Short mmCIF file of N, CA and C in Angstrom, two decimals:
data_model
loop_
_atom_site.label_atom_id
_atom_site.label_comp_id
_atom_site.label_asym_id
_atom_site.label_seq_id
_atom_site.Cartn_x
_atom_site.Cartn_y
_atom_site.Cartn_z
N UNK A 1 105.08 -44.81 31.99
CA UNK A 1 105.61 -45.92 32.89
C UNK A 1 106.75 -45.45 33.64
N UNK A 2 107.46 -44.41 32.84
CA UNK A 2 108.77 -43.59 33.31
C UNK A 2 108.21 -42.61 34.49
N UNK A 3 107.03 -42.14 34.50
CA UNK A 3 106.64 -41.10 35.38
C UNK A 3 106.41 -41.68 36.80
N UNK A 4 106.05 -42.82 36.82
CA UNK A 4 105.45 -43.63 38.01
C UNK A 4 107.11 -44.28 38.50
N UNK A 5 107.86 -44.93 37.59
CA UNK A 5 109.25 -45.21 38.05
C UNK A 5 109.91 -44.29 38.86
N UNK A 6 109.70 -42.96 38.32
CA UNK A 6 110.61 -41.91 39.08
C UNK A 6 110.07 -41.52 40.53
N UNK A 7 109.19 -42.16 40.98
CA UNK A 7 108.61 -42.15 42.40
C UNK A 7 108.61 -43.27 43.13
N UNK A 8 109.58 -44.03 42.55
CA UNK A 8 110.16 -45.21 43.35
C UNK A 8 111.77 -45.21 44.05
N UNK A 9 111.83 -45.29 45.09
CA UNK A 9 113.21 -45.00 45.86
C UNK A 9 114.24 -46.13 45.23
N UNK A 10 115.36 -45.65 44.81
CA UNK A 10 116.51 -46.48 44.50
C UNK A 10 117.35 -46.75 45.76
N UNK A 11 117.70 -47.94 46.15
CA UNK A 11 118.46 -48.09 47.22
C UNK A 11 118.96 -49.45 47.11
N UNK A 12 120.06 -49.87 48.13
CA UNK A 12 120.49 -51.49 47.94
C UNK A 12 119.37 -52.05 48.82
N UNK A 13 119.53 -53.37 48.36
CA UNK A 13 118.21 -54.33 48.88
C UNK A 13 118.99 -54.93 50.08
N UNK A 14 118.20 -55.41 50.90
CA UNK A 14 118.44 -55.93 52.29
C UNK A 14 118.55 -57.66 51.86
N UNK A 15 119.64 -58.16 51.92
CA UNK A 15 119.72 -59.44 51.50
C UNK A 15 119.35 -60.57 52.47
N UNK A 16 119.25 -60.15 53.54
CA UNK A 16 119.50 -61.16 54.74
C UNK A 16 118.01 -61.47 55.66
N UNK A 17 117.77 -62.44 55.97
CA UNK A 17 116.90 -62.74 56.81
C UNK A 17 115.30 -63.32 56.27
N UNK A 18 115.35 -63.42 54.67
CA UNK A 18 113.94 -63.76 54.39
C UNK A 18 113.57 -65.41 54.71
N UNK A 19 112.52 -65.65 54.98
CA UNK A 19 112.01 -66.99 55.13
C UNK A 19 110.59 -66.84 54.70
N UNK A 20 110.67 -67.85 53.74
CA UNK A 20 109.18 -68.03 53.25
C UNK A 20 107.95 -67.99 54.04
N UNK A 21 108.03 -68.94 55.15
CA UNK A 21 107.31 -69.10 56.12
C UNK A 21 106.79 -67.79 56.87
N UNK A 22 107.59 -66.81 56.67
CA UNK A 22 107.01 -65.63 57.32
C UNK A 22 105.81 -64.84 56.70
N UNK A 23 105.83 -65.44 55.17
CA UNK A 23 104.67 -64.86 54.43
C UNK A 23 103.61 -65.75 54.40
N UNK A 24 102.70 -65.58 55.21
CA UNK A 24 101.70 -66.77 55.19
C UNK A 24 100.69 -66.16 53.84
N UNK A 25 100.61 -67.26 52.92
CA UNK A 25 100.10 -67.06 51.41
C UNK A 25 98.98 -68.20 51.47
N UNK A 26 98.27 -68.18 50.46
CA UNK A 26 97.24 -68.76 50.03
C UNK A 26 96.16 -69.22 51.26
N UNK A 27 95.61 -67.75 51.78
CA UNK A 27 94.52 -67.90 52.68
C UNK A 27 93.41 -67.65 52.00
N UNK A 28 92.06 -67.92 52.76
CA UNK A 28 90.95 -67.78 52.66
C UNK A 28 90.25 -66.53 53.28
N UNK A 29 90.57 -65.56 52.56
CA UNK A 29 90.31 -64.07 53.17
C UNK A 29 88.79 -63.93 53.42
N UNK A 30 87.93 -64.29 52.13
CA UNK A 30 86.62 -64.04 52.28
C UNK A 30 85.88 -65.34 52.86
N UNK A 31 86.21 -66.26 53.25
CA UNK A 31 85.62 -67.51 53.90
C UNK A 31 84.67 -68.22 52.79
N UNK A 32 85.07 -68.36 51.73
CA UNK A 32 84.29 -68.77 50.50
C UNK A 32 84.66 -70.03 50.08
N UNK A 33 85.69 -70.66 51.01
CA UNK A 33 86.18 -71.98 50.61
C UNK A 33 87.43 -71.95 49.42
N UNK A 34 87.62 -71.13 48.87
CA UNK A 34 88.49 -71.04 48.02
C UNK A 34 89.72 -70.03 48.62
N UNK A 35 91.01 -70.71 48.68
CA UNK A 35 92.22 -70.02 48.86
C UNK A 35 92.50 -68.94 47.98
N UNK A 36 93.85 -68.17 48.32
CA UNK A 36 94.02 -67.24 47.23
C UNK A 36 94.41 -67.64 45.98
N UNK A 37 95.23 -68.96 46.10
CA UNK A 37 95.88 -69.88 44.72
C UNK A 37 94.31 -70.00 44.03
N UNK A 38 93.09 -70.63 44.55
CA UNK A 38 92.04 -71.19 43.87
C UNK A 38 91.15 -69.75 43.36
N UNK A 39 91.40 -68.65 44.29
CA UNK A 39 90.64 -67.68 43.56
C UNK A 39 91.15 -67.16 42.32
N UNK A 40 92.50 -66.95 42.26
CA UNK A 40 93.17 -66.74 40.90
C UNK A 40 92.91 -67.47 39.61
N UNK A 41 92.96 -68.70 39.64
CA UNK A 41 92.49 -69.74 38.96
C UNK A 41 91.08 -69.67 38.47
N UNK A 42 90.46 -69.15 39.42
CA UNK A 42 88.90 -68.99 39.08
C UNK A 42 88.58 -68.01 38.17
N UNK A 43 89.54 -66.72 38.59
CA UNK A 43 89.16 -65.42 38.07
C UNK A 43 89.76 -65.48 36.60
N UNK A 44 91.07 -65.84 36.36
CA UNK A 44 91.36 -66.34 35.23
C UNK A 44 91.26 -67.14 34.21
N UNK A 45 90.42 -68.18 34.45
CA UNK A 45 90.33 -69.19 33.45
C UNK A 45 89.35 -68.47 32.44
N UNK A 46 89.37 -68.74 31.17
CA UNK A 46 88.50 -68.39 30.06
C UNK A 46 87.39 -69.38 29.88
N UNK A 47 86.99 -70.31 30.54
CA UNK A 47 85.87 -71.14 30.36
C UNK A 47 85.50 -71.52 32.06
N UNK A 48 84.45 -72.06 32.04
CA UNK A 48 83.87 -72.50 33.82
C UNK A 48 85.02 -73.66 33.99
N UNK A 49 85.34 -73.41 35.07
CA UNK A 49 86.22 -74.45 35.44
C UNK A 49 85.89 -75.83 35.96
N UNK A 50 86.45 -76.93 35.78
CA UNK A 50 86.14 -78.13 36.51
C UNK A 50 86.62 -78.16 38.03
N UNK A 51 85.54 -78.27 38.77
CA UNK A 51 86.23 -78.37 40.27
C UNK A 51 85.60 -79.71 40.82
N UNK A 52 86.54 -80.44 41.52
CA UNK A 52 86.77 -81.48 42.28
C UNK A 52 87.25 -81.43 43.67
N UNK A 53 86.43 -81.71 44.75
CA UNK A 53 87.05 -81.82 45.98
C UNK A 53 87.35 -80.46 46.58
N UNK A 54 86.59 -79.41 46.14
CA UNK A 54 86.81 -77.80 46.39
C UNK A 54 87.88 -77.38 45.71
N UNK A 55 88.65 -78.27 44.62
CA UNK A 55 89.80 -77.55 43.97
C UNK A 55 89.51 -77.49 42.56
N UNK A 56 89.87 -76.41 42.03
CA UNK A 56 89.83 -76.25 40.44
C UNK A 56 90.92 -77.21 39.65
N UNK A 57 90.50 -78.10 39.03
CA UNK A 57 90.90 -79.04 38.33
C UNK A 57 91.58 -78.92 36.90
N UNK A 58 90.41 -78.07 35.93
CA UNK A 58 90.62 -77.74 34.70
C UNK A 58 89.96 -76.47 34.72
N UNK A 59 90.38 -76.08 33.66
CA UNK A 59 90.12 -74.65 32.86
C UNK A 59 90.68 -74.33 31.74
N UNK A 60 90.83 -73.22 31.30
CA UNK A 60 91.34 -72.71 30.20
C UNK A 60 92.20 -71.41 30.49
N UNK A 61 93.62 -71.44 30.92
CA UNK A 61 94.30 -70.22 31.18
C UNK A 61 95.27 -70.08 29.71
N UNK A 62 95.43 -68.54 30.07
CA UNK A 62 96.69 -68.03 29.03
C UNK A 62 97.88 -67.64 29.77
N UNK A 63 98.84 -68.42 30.19
CA UNK A 63 100.02 -68.13 30.83
C UNK A 63 100.81 -66.82 29.79
N UNK A 64 100.65 -65.80 30.77
CA UNK A 64 100.97 -64.65 29.96
C UNK A 64 102.45 -64.47 29.79
N UNK A 65 103.38 -65.30 30.65
CA UNK A 65 104.91 -64.86 30.34
C UNK A 65 105.50 -65.54 29.13
N UNK A 66 104.79 -66.87 28.84
CA UNK A 66 105.09 -67.38 27.77
C UNK A 66 104.04 -67.75 26.50
N UNK A 67 103.13 -67.24 26.64
CA UNK A 67 101.85 -67.35 25.64
C UNK A 67 101.27 -68.78 25.69
N UNK A 68 101.77 -69.61 26.65
CA UNK A 68 101.23 -70.90 26.61
C UNK A 68 99.54 -70.92 26.83
N UNK A 69 99.15 -71.80 26.34
CA UNK A 69 97.57 -71.89 26.66
C UNK A 69 97.57 -73.46 27.51
N UNK A 70 97.06 -73.40 28.49
CA UNK A 70 97.14 -74.38 29.72
C UNK A 70 95.60 -75.07 30.10
N UNK A 71 95.25 -76.09 30.02
CA UNK A 71 93.83 -76.49 30.60
C UNK A 71 93.80 -77.49 31.73
N UNK A 72 95.06 -77.87 32.59
CA UNK A 72 95.10 -78.75 33.82
C UNK A 72 95.64 -77.65 34.66
N UNK A 73 95.14 -77.30 35.81
CA UNK A 73 95.42 -76.71 36.83
C UNK A 73 96.83 -76.95 37.36
N UNK A 74 97.01 -78.06 37.53
CA UNK A 74 98.32 -78.61 38.15
C UNK A 74 99.62 -78.14 37.67
N UNK A 75 99.32 -77.68 36.31
CA UNK A 75 100.33 -77.22 35.36
C UNK A 75 100.91 -75.70 35.58
N UNK A 76 99.90 -75.11 36.38
CA UNK A 76 100.21 -73.67 36.83
C UNK A 76 100.70 -73.34 38.25
N UNK A 77 101.64 -72.26 37.94
CA UNK A 77 101.67 -71.83 39.38
C UNK A 77 100.93 -70.17 39.34
N UNK A 78 100.84 -69.88 40.65
CA UNK A 78 100.14 -68.58 40.79
C UNK A 78 101.63 -67.89 41.27
N UNK A 79 101.75 -67.00 40.48
CA UNK A 79 103.07 -65.99 40.63
C UNK A 79 102.95 -64.89 41.06
N UNK A 80 103.40 -64.60 42.30
CA UNK A 80 103.68 -62.94 43.00
C UNK A 80 104.69 -62.60 41.77
N UNK A 81 104.04 -61.33 40.89
CA UNK A 81 104.90 -60.82 40.00
C UNK A 81 105.95 -60.26 40.49
N UNK A 82 105.84 -59.58 41.77
CA UNK A 82 107.10 -59.34 42.60
C UNK A 82 107.31 -60.43 43.77
N UNK A 83 108.13 -61.05 43.47
CA UNK A 83 108.20 -62.41 44.57
C UNK A 83 108.30 -61.83 45.91
N UNK A 84 107.87 -62.77 46.78
CA UNK A 84 107.87 -62.55 48.13
C UNK A 84 109.49 -62.17 48.53
N UNK A 85 110.40 -63.09 48.24
CA UNK A 85 111.83 -62.84 48.42
C UNK A 85 112.30 -61.32 47.84
N UNK A 86 111.87 -60.89 46.80
CA UNK A 86 112.22 -59.53 46.42
C UNK A 86 111.42 -58.60 47.40
N UNK A 87 110.28 -58.80 47.41
CA UNK A 87 109.30 -57.83 48.28
C UNK A 87 110.28 -57.58 49.84
N UNK A 88 110.47 -58.67 50.19
CA UNK A 88 111.42 -58.77 51.52
C UNK A 88 112.67 -58.06 51.32
N UNK A 89 113.47 -58.13 50.28
CA UNK A 89 114.62 -57.29 50.16
C UNK A 89 114.47 -56.08 49.68
N UNK A 90 112.92 -55.76 49.12
CA UNK A 90 112.73 -54.21 49.08
C UNK A 90 111.99 -53.44 49.95
N UNK A 91 112.29 -53.83 51.19
CA UNK A 91 111.20 -53.30 52.34
C UNK A 91 110.45 -53.92 53.14
N UNK A 92 110.05 -55.15 52.67
CA UNK A 92 109.13 -56.01 53.26
C UNK A 92 109.55 -56.45 54.56
N UNK A 93 110.92 -56.62 54.58
CA UNK A 93 111.86 -56.95 55.82
C UNK A 93 111.42 -56.22 57.12
N UNK A 94 110.94 -55.24 56.79
CA UNK A 94 110.22 -54.14 58.08
C UNK A 94 109.00 -54.52 58.43
N UNK A 95 108.29 -54.95 57.74
CA UNK A 95 106.86 -55.41 57.83
C UNK A 95 106.33 -56.21 58.87
N UNK A 96 105.29 -56.06 59.42
CA UNK A 96 104.92 -56.85 60.40
C UNK A 96 104.10 -58.24 59.61
N UNK A 97 103.88 -59.14 60.54
CA UNK A 97 102.97 -60.38 59.84
C UNK A 97 102.09 -60.21 59.03
N UNK A 98 100.95 -59.34 59.57
CA UNK A 98 99.66 -59.00 59.00
C UNK A 98 100.02 -58.61 57.64
N UNK A 99 100.71 -57.41 57.54
CA UNK A 99 101.40 -56.67 56.27
C UNK A 99 101.87 -57.72 55.49
N UNK A 100 102.72 -58.45 55.80
CA UNK A 100 103.31 -59.64 54.96
C UNK A 100 102.10 -60.48 54.39
N UNK A 101 101.16 -60.98 54.79
CA UNK A 101 100.14 -61.84 54.66
C UNK A 101 99.14 -61.24 53.58
N UNK A 102 98.93 -59.69 53.73
CA UNK A 102 98.28 -59.10 53.08
C UNK A 102 98.80 -58.74 51.54
N UNK A 103 100.23 -58.75 51.86
CA UNK A 103 100.97 -58.38 50.45
C UNK A 103 100.78 -60.13 49.61
N UNK A 104 100.92 -61.26 50.41
CA UNK A 104 101.25 -62.51 49.77
C UNK A 104 99.96 -62.84 49.31
N UNK A 105 98.76 -62.46 49.65
CA UNK A 105 97.34 -62.78 49.12
C UNK A 105 96.74 -61.59 48.39
N UNK A 106 97.20 -60.61 48.13
CA UNK A 106 96.71 -59.36 47.35
C UNK A 106 95.88 -59.81 46.12
N UNK A 107 94.69 -59.55 46.36
CA UNK A 107 93.84 -59.62 45.32
C UNK A 107 92.92 -58.42 44.61
N UNK A 108 93.45 -57.32 45.31
CA UNK A 108 93.00 -56.00 45.03
C UNK A 108 93.37 -55.32 43.46
N UNK A 109 94.70 -56.10 43.23
CA UNK A 109 95.04 -55.33 41.96
C UNK A 109 95.29 -56.46 41.25
N UNK A 110 94.67 -57.08 40.12
CA UNK A 110 94.44 -58.18 39.28
C UNK A 110 96.14 -58.61 38.81
N UNK A 111 96.81 -57.64 38.56
CA UNK A 111 98.16 -58.26 38.25
C UNK A 111 99.10 -58.52 39.22
N UNK A 112 98.87 -58.50 40.35
CA UNK A 112 99.77 -58.69 41.74
C UNK A 112 100.16 -60.01 41.60
N UNK A 113 99.13 -61.29 41.32
CA UNK A 113 99.03 -62.64 41.23
C UNK A 113 98.72 -63.25 40.08
N UNK A 114 99.48 -63.73 39.32
CA UNK A 114 99.00 -64.24 38.09
C UNK A 114 99.10 -65.70 37.87
N UNK A 115 98.51 -66.34 36.77
CA UNK A 115 98.28 -68.05 36.87
C UNK A 115 99.30 -68.28 35.82
N UNK A 116 100.40 -68.73 35.56
CA UNK A 116 101.26 -68.87 34.58
C UNK A 116 101.84 -70.25 34.64
N UNK A 117 102.42 -70.46 33.37
CA UNK A 117 103.09 -72.07 33.57
C UNK A 117 104.08 -72.27 34.55
N UNK A 118 103.84 -73.54 35.00
CA UNK A 118 105.22 -73.78 36.16
C UNK A 118 106.53 -73.35 35.51
N UNK A 119 106.69 -73.80 34.26
CA UNK A 119 108.17 -73.69 34.14
C UNK A 119 108.48 -72.32 33.96
N UNK A 120 107.79 -71.33 33.58
CA UNK A 120 108.06 -70.15 33.52
C UNK A 120 108.16 -69.52 34.67
N UNK A 121 107.47 -69.71 35.51
CA UNK A 121 107.49 -69.23 36.84
C UNK A 121 108.65 -69.88 37.59
N UNK A 122 109.19 -70.78 37.51
CA UNK A 122 110.38 -71.54 38.06
C UNK A 122 111.69 -71.10 37.35
N UNK A 123 111.56 -70.84 36.21
CA UNK A 123 112.68 -69.91 35.62
C UNK A 123 112.68 -68.53 36.03
N UNK A 124 111.86 -67.92 36.18
CA UNK A 124 111.56 -66.42 37.06
C UNK A 124 112.34 -66.62 38.59
N UNK A 125 111.79 -67.33 39.34
CA UNK A 125 112.00 -67.45 40.79
C UNK A 125 111.93 -66.31 41.60
N UNK A 126 113.06 -65.84 42.17
CA UNK A 126 112.68 -64.52 42.82
C UNK A 126 113.52 -63.28 42.13
N UNK A 127 113.97 -63.52 40.85
CA UNK A 127 114.76 -62.78 40.27
C UNK A 127 113.65 -61.49 39.81
N UNK A 128 114.63 -60.13 39.71
CA UNK A 128 114.09 -58.90 39.28
C UNK A 128 114.36 -58.58 37.85
N UNK A 129 113.56 -57.38 37.21
CA UNK A 129 113.82 -57.48 35.64
C UNK A 129 115.16 -57.07 35.41
N UNK A 130 116.22 -57.09 36.17
CA UNK A 130 117.53 -57.00 35.62
C UNK A 130 118.15 -58.34 35.61
N UNK A 131 117.25 -59.38 35.92
CA UNK A 131 117.96 -60.61 35.83
C UNK A 131 116.97 -61.62 34.96
N UNK A 132 115.66 -61.33 34.90
CA UNK A 132 114.83 -62.07 34.03
C UNK A 132 113.78 -61.38 33.41
N UNK A 133 113.30 -61.58 32.49
CA UNK A 133 112.15 -60.90 31.62
C UNK A 133 111.30 -61.93 30.91
N UNK A 134 109.92 -61.81 30.83
CA UNK A 134 109.45 -62.83 30.08
C UNK A 134 109.79 -63.27 29.01
N UNK A 135 109.83 -64.71 28.56
CA UNK A 135 110.30 -65.05 27.19
C UNK A 135 109.63 -64.74 25.95
N UNK A 136 108.36 -64.43 26.23
CA UNK A 136 107.26 -63.84 25.25
C UNK A 136 107.59 -62.27 24.98
N UNK A 137 108.47 -61.86 24.14
CA UNK A 137 108.56 -60.15 24.01
C UNK A 137 107.30 -59.61 23.97
N UNK A 138 106.16 -60.13 23.28
CA UNK A 138 104.88 -59.24 23.81
C UNK A 138 104.43 -58.89 25.12
N UNK A 139 105.02 -59.65 25.85
CA UNK A 139 104.46 -59.40 27.54
C UNK A 139 105.53 -58.45 28.11
N UNK A 140 106.57 -58.22 27.74
CA UNK A 140 107.51 -57.16 28.46
C UNK A 140 106.99 -56.12 29.05
N UNK A 141 106.32 -55.23 28.18
CA UNK A 141 106.17 -53.97 28.50
C UNK A 141 104.99 -53.94 29.64
N UNK A 142 104.06 -54.79 29.59
CA UNK A 142 102.89 -55.04 30.43
C UNK A 142 103.80 -55.44 31.84
N UNK A 143 104.49 -56.49 31.57
CA UNK A 143 105.05 -56.74 32.84
C UNK A 143 106.04 -55.80 33.72
N UNK A 144 106.58 -54.86 32.90
CA UNK A 144 107.44 -53.99 33.57
C UNK A 144 106.52 -52.82 34.21
N UNK A 145 105.33 -52.99 33.63
CA UNK A 145 104.23 -51.74 34.12
C UNK A 145 103.74 -52.58 35.34
N UNK A 146 103.53 -53.92 35.29
CA UNK A 146 102.81 -54.42 36.28
C UNK A 146 103.85 -54.39 37.55
N UNK A 147 105.26 -54.44 37.36
CA UNK A 147 106.28 -54.67 38.33
C UNK A 147 106.37 -53.16 39.13
N UNK A 148 106.44 -52.20 38.14
CA UNK A 148 106.67 -50.90 38.70
C UNK A 148 105.65 -50.36 39.41
N UNK A 149 104.39 -50.77 39.29
CA UNK A 149 102.85 -50.43 39.80
C UNK A 149 102.96 -51.18 41.26
N UNK A 150 103.50 -52.51 41.01
CA UNK A 150 103.59 -53.37 42.49
C UNK A 150 104.57 -52.61 43.44
N UNK A 151 105.32 -52.24 43.00
CA UNK A 151 106.36 -51.66 43.94
C UNK A 151 106.17 -50.32 44.49
N UNK A 152 105.44 -49.60 43.68
CA UNK A 152 105.09 -48.29 43.92
C UNK A 152 103.78 -48.37 45.03
N UNK A 153 102.78 -49.22 44.69
CA UNK A 153 101.69 -49.48 45.53
C UNK A 153 102.35 -49.96 46.93
N UNK A 154 103.05 -50.89 47.24
CA UNK A 154 103.67 -51.19 48.67
C UNK A 154 104.89 -50.34 49.04
N UNK A 155 105.24 -49.35 48.35
CA UNK A 155 106.36 -48.56 48.69
C UNK A 155 107.64 -49.43 49.07
N UNK A 156 107.77 -50.24 48.05
CA UNK A 156 108.84 -51.14 47.89
C UNK A 156 109.99 -50.19 47.20
N UNK A 157 111.15 -50.61 47.45
CA UNK A 157 112.51 -50.19 46.79
C UNK A 157 112.98 -50.73 45.52
N UNK A 158 113.89 -50.14 44.86
CA UNK A 158 114.44 -50.84 43.55
C UNK A 158 115.80 -50.55 43.80
N UNK A 159 116.64 -51.73 43.26
CA UNK A 159 117.98 -51.51 43.33
C UNK A 159 118.26 -51.07 42.05
N UNK A 160 119.76 -50.26 41.83
CA UNK A 160 120.25 -49.71 40.90
C UNK A 160 119.98 -50.28 39.48
N UNK A 161 120.55 -51.50 39.48
CA UNK A 161 120.66 -52.53 37.92
C UNK A 161 118.92 -52.76 37.85
N UNK A 162 117.96 -52.91 38.79
CA UNK A 162 116.84 -52.93 38.38
C UNK A 162 116.10 -52.01 37.90
N UNK A 163 116.01 -50.69 38.59
CA UNK A 163 115.79 -49.27 38.16
C UNK A 163 116.28 -49.26 36.72
N UNK A 164 117.71 -49.24 36.68
CA UNK A 164 118.28 -49.07 35.28
C UNK A 164 117.63 -49.59 34.12
N UNK A 165 117.24 -51.23 34.17
CA UNK A 165 116.64 -51.89 33.20
C UNK A 165 115.44 -51.26 32.75
N UNK A 166 114.52 -51.24 34.18
CA UNK A 166 113.00 -50.70 33.67
C UNK A 166 113.25 -49.42 32.91
N UNK A 167 113.76 -48.58 33.30
CA UNK A 167 114.05 -47.11 32.65
C UNK A 167 114.40 -47.23 31.38
N UNK A 168 115.29 -48.27 31.17
CA UNK A 168 115.77 -48.21 29.54
C UNK A 168 114.70 -48.80 28.75
N UNK A 169 113.87 -49.61 28.94
CA UNK A 169 112.78 -50.08 28.44
C UNK A 169 111.48 -49.12 28.47
N UNK A 170 111.46 -48.39 29.56
CA UNK A 170 110.26 -47.41 29.86
C UNK A 170 110.55 -46.28 29.02
N UNK A 171 111.80 -45.74 28.42
CA UNK A 171 112.13 -44.59 27.90
C UNK A 171 112.53 -45.07 26.16
N UNK A 172 112.39 -46.56 25.90
CA UNK A 172 112.44 -47.14 24.38
C UNK A 172 111.45 -47.80 24.09
N UNK A 173 111.74 -49.01 24.28
CA UNK A 173 110.66 -49.84 23.57
C UNK A 173 109.11 -49.99 23.99
N UNK A 174 109.04 -49.47 25.37
CA UNK A 174 107.95 -49.36 26.29
C UNK A 174 107.65 -48.08 26.39
N UNK A 175 108.04 -47.19 25.48
CA UNK A 175 107.73 -45.74 25.93
C UNK A 175 106.32 -45.43 25.69
N UNK A 176 105.43 -46.12 24.86
CA UNK A 176 104.25 -45.69 25.07
C UNK A 176 103.16 -46.84 26.02
N UNK A 177 103.74 -47.30 26.49
CA UNK A 177 103.15 -48.04 27.71
C UNK A 177 102.60 -46.97 29.22
N UNK A 178 101.49 -47.12 29.17
CA UNK A 178 100.60 -46.09 30.05
C UNK A 178 100.44 -46.95 31.35
N UNK A 179 100.42 -46.18 32.89
CA UNK A 179 99.94 -46.91 33.85
C UNK A 179 99.13 -45.88 34.38
N UNK A 180 97.98 -46.62 35.11
CA UNK A 180 96.67 -45.75 35.50
C UNK A 180 97.16 -45.35 37.16
N UNK A 181 97.73 -44.12 37.19
CA UNK A 181 98.15 -43.44 38.33
C UNK A 181 97.15 -43.75 39.63
N UNK A 182 95.75 -43.38 39.42
CA UNK A 182 94.89 -43.59 40.33
C UNK A 182 94.89 -45.06 40.70
N UNK A 183 94.96 -46.08 40.13
CA UNK A 183 94.83 -47.64 40.26
C UNK A 183 96.20 -47.78 41.01
N UNK A 184 97.32 -47.54 40.56
CA UNK A 184 98.55 -47.62 41.51
C UNK A 184 98.65 -46.99 42.57
N UNK A 185 97.58 -46.03 42.91
CA UNK A 185 97.72 -45.05 44.47
C UNK A 185 96.74 -45.93 45.27
N UNK A 186 95.55 -46.86 44.85
CA UNK A 186 94.55 -47.04 45.56
C UNK A 186 94.80 -48.76 45.99
N UNK A 187 93.65 -48.80 46.96
CA UNK A 187 93.63 -50.14 47.33
C UNK A 187 94.19 -51.05 48.14
N UNK A 188 95.46 -50.52 48.93
CA UNK A 188 96.25 -51.06 49.44
C UNK A 188 95.81 -50.62 50.91
N UNK A 189 95.58 -51.45 51.59
CA UNK A 189 95.19 -51.15 53.57
C UNK A 189 96.36 -52.12 54.29
N UNK A 190 97.48 -51.01 54.31
CA UNK A 190 98.55 -51.93 55.40
C UNK A 190 98.31 -51.84 56.53
N UNK A 191 98.92 -52.87 57.22
CA UNK A 191 98.42 -53.45 58.71
C UNK A 191 99.06 -52.33 59.85
N UNK A 192 100.31 -51.78 59.15
CA UNK A 192 100.99 -50.64 59.88
C UNK A 192 100.34 -49.25 59.67
N UNK A 193 99.41 -49.02 58.85
CA UNK A 193 98.72 -47.66 58.62
C UNK A 193 97.68 -47.47 59.48
N UNK A 194 97.36 -46.65 60.30
CA UNK A 194 96.34 -46.13 61.09
C UNK A 194 94.80 -46.03 60.32
N UNK A 195 94.02 -46.26 60.87
CA UNK A 195 92.89 -45.72 59.85
C UNK A 195 91.86 -46.51 59.31
#
């Protein structure tokens, strides 16, 4: 993890100008009738889900942040591991609308969006690892690896406190955590990238 972390730019964040409405999310990119939230719920349920009215109502999910097992979909939030506000502050402020939409609905990396208990997602909010870490300590290293991968893939920056927190764990209790650099580098099609 420390190797990939060293490739992320550290700089002050852009604190102004975030509007959640500028990040169109829960779209149905493949036109199959399931929006992004529903796609995540369908992908992460451990049993066949109960679907009513085109929405997933029940299933079985493992909430990674706190280790809870949840069977009712409305008790889950689909979390942007790196929150939209954090992405804005870390470089997304300069993106066009299509790139923001691609980020908000990215299903190309399974850990970009995850179903977690609503309570832990709301306790996390838009905070970075210097301000919030998963309450289940067994999730810590994986969470920090996910965070670092997403920041790198989307060419987002880290502020100094965020970087220092991740570096501390990456060189101590998470020193054995590996990140697949190929996966971290692939899969993103930025709207502002030609080709």
